[in-house]
PDB file of C-alpha atoms in Angstrom:
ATOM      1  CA  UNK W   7     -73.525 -29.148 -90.090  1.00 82.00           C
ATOM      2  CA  UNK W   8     -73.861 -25.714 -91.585  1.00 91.00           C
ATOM      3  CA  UNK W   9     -71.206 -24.756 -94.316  1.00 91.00           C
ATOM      4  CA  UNK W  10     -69.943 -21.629 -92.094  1.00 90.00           C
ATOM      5  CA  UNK W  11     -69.470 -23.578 -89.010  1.00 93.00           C
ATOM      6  CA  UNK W  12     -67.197 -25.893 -91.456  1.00 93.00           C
ATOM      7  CA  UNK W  13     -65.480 -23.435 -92.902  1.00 92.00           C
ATOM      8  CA  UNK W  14     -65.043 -21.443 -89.280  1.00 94.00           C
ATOM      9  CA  UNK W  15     -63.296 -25.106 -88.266  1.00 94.00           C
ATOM     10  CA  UNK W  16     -60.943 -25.514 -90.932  1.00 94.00           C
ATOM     11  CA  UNK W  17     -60.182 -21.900 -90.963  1.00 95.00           C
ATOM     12  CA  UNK W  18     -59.126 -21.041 -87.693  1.00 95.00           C
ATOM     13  CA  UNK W  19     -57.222 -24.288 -87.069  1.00 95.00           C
ATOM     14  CA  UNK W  20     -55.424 -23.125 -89.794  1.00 95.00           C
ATOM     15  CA  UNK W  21     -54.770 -19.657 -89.356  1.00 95.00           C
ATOM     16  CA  UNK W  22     -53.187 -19.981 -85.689  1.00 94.00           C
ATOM     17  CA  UNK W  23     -50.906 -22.961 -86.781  1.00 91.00           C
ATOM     18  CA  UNK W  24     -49.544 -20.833 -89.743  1.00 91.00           C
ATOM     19  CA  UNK W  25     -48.997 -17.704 -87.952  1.00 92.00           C
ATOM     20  CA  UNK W  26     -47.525 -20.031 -85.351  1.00 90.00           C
ATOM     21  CA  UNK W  27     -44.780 -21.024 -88.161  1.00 86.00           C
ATOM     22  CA  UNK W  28     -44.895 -18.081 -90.094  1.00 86.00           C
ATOM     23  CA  UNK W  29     -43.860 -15.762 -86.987  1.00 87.00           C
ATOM     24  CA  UNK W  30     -41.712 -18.595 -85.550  1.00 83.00           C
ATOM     25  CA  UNK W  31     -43.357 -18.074 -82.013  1.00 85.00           C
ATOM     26  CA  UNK W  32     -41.278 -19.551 -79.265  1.00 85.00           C
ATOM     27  CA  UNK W  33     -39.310 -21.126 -81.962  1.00 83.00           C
ATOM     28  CA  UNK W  34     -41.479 -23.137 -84.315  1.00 83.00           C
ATOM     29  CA  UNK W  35     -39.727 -22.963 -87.252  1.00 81.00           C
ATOM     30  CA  UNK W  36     -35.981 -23.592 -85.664  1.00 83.00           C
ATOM     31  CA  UNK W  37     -37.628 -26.461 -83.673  1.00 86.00           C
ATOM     32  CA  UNK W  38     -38.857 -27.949 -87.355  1.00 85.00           C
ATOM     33  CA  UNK W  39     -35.601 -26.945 -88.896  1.00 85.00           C
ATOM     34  CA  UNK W  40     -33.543 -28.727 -86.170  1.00 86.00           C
ATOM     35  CA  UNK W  41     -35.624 -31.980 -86.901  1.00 89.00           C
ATOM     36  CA  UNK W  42     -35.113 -31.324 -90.375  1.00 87.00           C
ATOM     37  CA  UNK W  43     -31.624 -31.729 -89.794  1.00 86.00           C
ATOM     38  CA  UNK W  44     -31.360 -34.382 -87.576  1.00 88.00           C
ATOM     39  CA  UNK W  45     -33.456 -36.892 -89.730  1.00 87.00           C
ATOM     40  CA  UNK W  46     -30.909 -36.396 -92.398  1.00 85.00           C
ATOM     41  CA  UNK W  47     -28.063 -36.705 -89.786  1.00 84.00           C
ATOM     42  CA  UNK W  48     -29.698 -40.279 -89.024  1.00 87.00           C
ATOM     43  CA  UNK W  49     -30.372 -40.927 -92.569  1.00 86.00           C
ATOM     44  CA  UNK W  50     -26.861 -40.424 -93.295  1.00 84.00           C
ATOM     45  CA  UNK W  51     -25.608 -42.555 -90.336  1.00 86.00           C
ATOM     46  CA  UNK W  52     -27.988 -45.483 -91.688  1.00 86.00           C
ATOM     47  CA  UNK W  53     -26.613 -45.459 -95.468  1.00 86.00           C
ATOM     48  CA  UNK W  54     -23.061 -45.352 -93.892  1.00 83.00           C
ATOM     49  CA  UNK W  55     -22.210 -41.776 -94.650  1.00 79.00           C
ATOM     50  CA  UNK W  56     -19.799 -40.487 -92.320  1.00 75.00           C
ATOM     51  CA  UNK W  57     -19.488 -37.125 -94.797  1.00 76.00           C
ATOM     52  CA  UNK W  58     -21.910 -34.109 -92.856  1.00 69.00           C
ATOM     53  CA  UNK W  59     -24.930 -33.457 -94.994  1.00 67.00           C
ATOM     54  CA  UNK W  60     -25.235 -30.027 -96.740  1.00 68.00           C
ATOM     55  CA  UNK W  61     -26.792 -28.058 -94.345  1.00 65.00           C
ATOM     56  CA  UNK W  62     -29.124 -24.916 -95.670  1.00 66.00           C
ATOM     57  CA  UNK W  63     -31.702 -22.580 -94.218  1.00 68.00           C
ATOM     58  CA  UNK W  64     -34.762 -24.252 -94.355  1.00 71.00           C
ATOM     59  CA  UNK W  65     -36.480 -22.833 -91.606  1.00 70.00           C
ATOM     60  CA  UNK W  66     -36.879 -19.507 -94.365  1.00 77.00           C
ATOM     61  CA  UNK W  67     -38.921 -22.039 -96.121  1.00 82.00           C
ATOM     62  CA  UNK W  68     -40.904 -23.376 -93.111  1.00 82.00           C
ATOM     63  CA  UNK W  69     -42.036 -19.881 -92.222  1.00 85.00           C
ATOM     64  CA  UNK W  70     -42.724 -19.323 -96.031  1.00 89.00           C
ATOM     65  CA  UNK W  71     -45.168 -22.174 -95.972  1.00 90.00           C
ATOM     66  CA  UNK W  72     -46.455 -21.001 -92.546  1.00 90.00           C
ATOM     67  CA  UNK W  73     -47.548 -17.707 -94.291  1.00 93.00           C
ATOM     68  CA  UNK W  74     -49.012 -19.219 -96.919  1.00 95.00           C
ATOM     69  CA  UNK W  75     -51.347 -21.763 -94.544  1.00 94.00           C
ATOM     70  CA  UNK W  76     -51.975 -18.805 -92.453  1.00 94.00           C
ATOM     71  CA  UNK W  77     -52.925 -16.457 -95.388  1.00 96.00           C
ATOM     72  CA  UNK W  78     -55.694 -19.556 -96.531  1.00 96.00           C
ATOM     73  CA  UNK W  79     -57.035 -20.046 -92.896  1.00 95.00           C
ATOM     74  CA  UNK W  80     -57.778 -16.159 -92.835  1.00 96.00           C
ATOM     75  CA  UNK W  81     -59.176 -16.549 -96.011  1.00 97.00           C
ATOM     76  CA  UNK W  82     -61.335 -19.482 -94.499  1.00 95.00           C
ATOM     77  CA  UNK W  83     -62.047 -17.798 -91.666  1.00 96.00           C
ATOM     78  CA  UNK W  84     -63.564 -14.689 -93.806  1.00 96.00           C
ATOM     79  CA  UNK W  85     -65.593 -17.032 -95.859  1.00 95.00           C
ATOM     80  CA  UNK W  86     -66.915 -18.634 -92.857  1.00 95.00           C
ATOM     81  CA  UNK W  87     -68.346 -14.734 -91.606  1.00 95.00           C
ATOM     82  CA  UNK W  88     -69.850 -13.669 -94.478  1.00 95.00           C
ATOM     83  CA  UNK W  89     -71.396 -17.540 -94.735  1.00 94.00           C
ATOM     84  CA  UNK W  90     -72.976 -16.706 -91.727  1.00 94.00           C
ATOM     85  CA  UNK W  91     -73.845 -13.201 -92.414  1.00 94.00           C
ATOM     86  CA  UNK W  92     -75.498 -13.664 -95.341  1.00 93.00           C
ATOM     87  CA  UNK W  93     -77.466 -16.821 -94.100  1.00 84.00           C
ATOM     88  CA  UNK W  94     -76.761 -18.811 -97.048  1.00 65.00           C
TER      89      UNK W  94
END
């Protein structure tokens, strides 16, 4: 397998996911926010907790991180071109 076609593979897999997040298209980030919260609901429920957890933005953070994957997939994606470009 040539290196560009790996590189084109990881890359764009990459890139739409993140910009998926990072944008929070049709919700993405809530969505993973709203799990978020509901695991610790049912984590709380399991130790015996009754008390609400602290609650925070995380979904900030989410898109954050969905940037940052986004950012590296272009990146990939770029490498992956000039890969092929130069024939190396």
């Amino acid at each position: 397998m040539p290196v560009w076609l790996l590189l084109m593979l990881l890359g764009l897999p990459a890139t739409v996911a993140g910009s998926w997040v990072a944008f929070n298209i049709r919700g993405a980030a809530d969505a993973m926010e709203t799990l978020r919260q509901r695991n610790l609901d049912l984590n709380a429920l399991g130790a015996g907790s009754f008390a609400p957890p602290a609650g925070s933005a995380f979904a900030v953070r989410f898109r954050l991180y969905g940037t940052v994957l986004g950012i590296a997939g272009i990146v990939l994606v770029l490498a992956s071109i000039a890969e092929f470009l130069t024939g190396g």
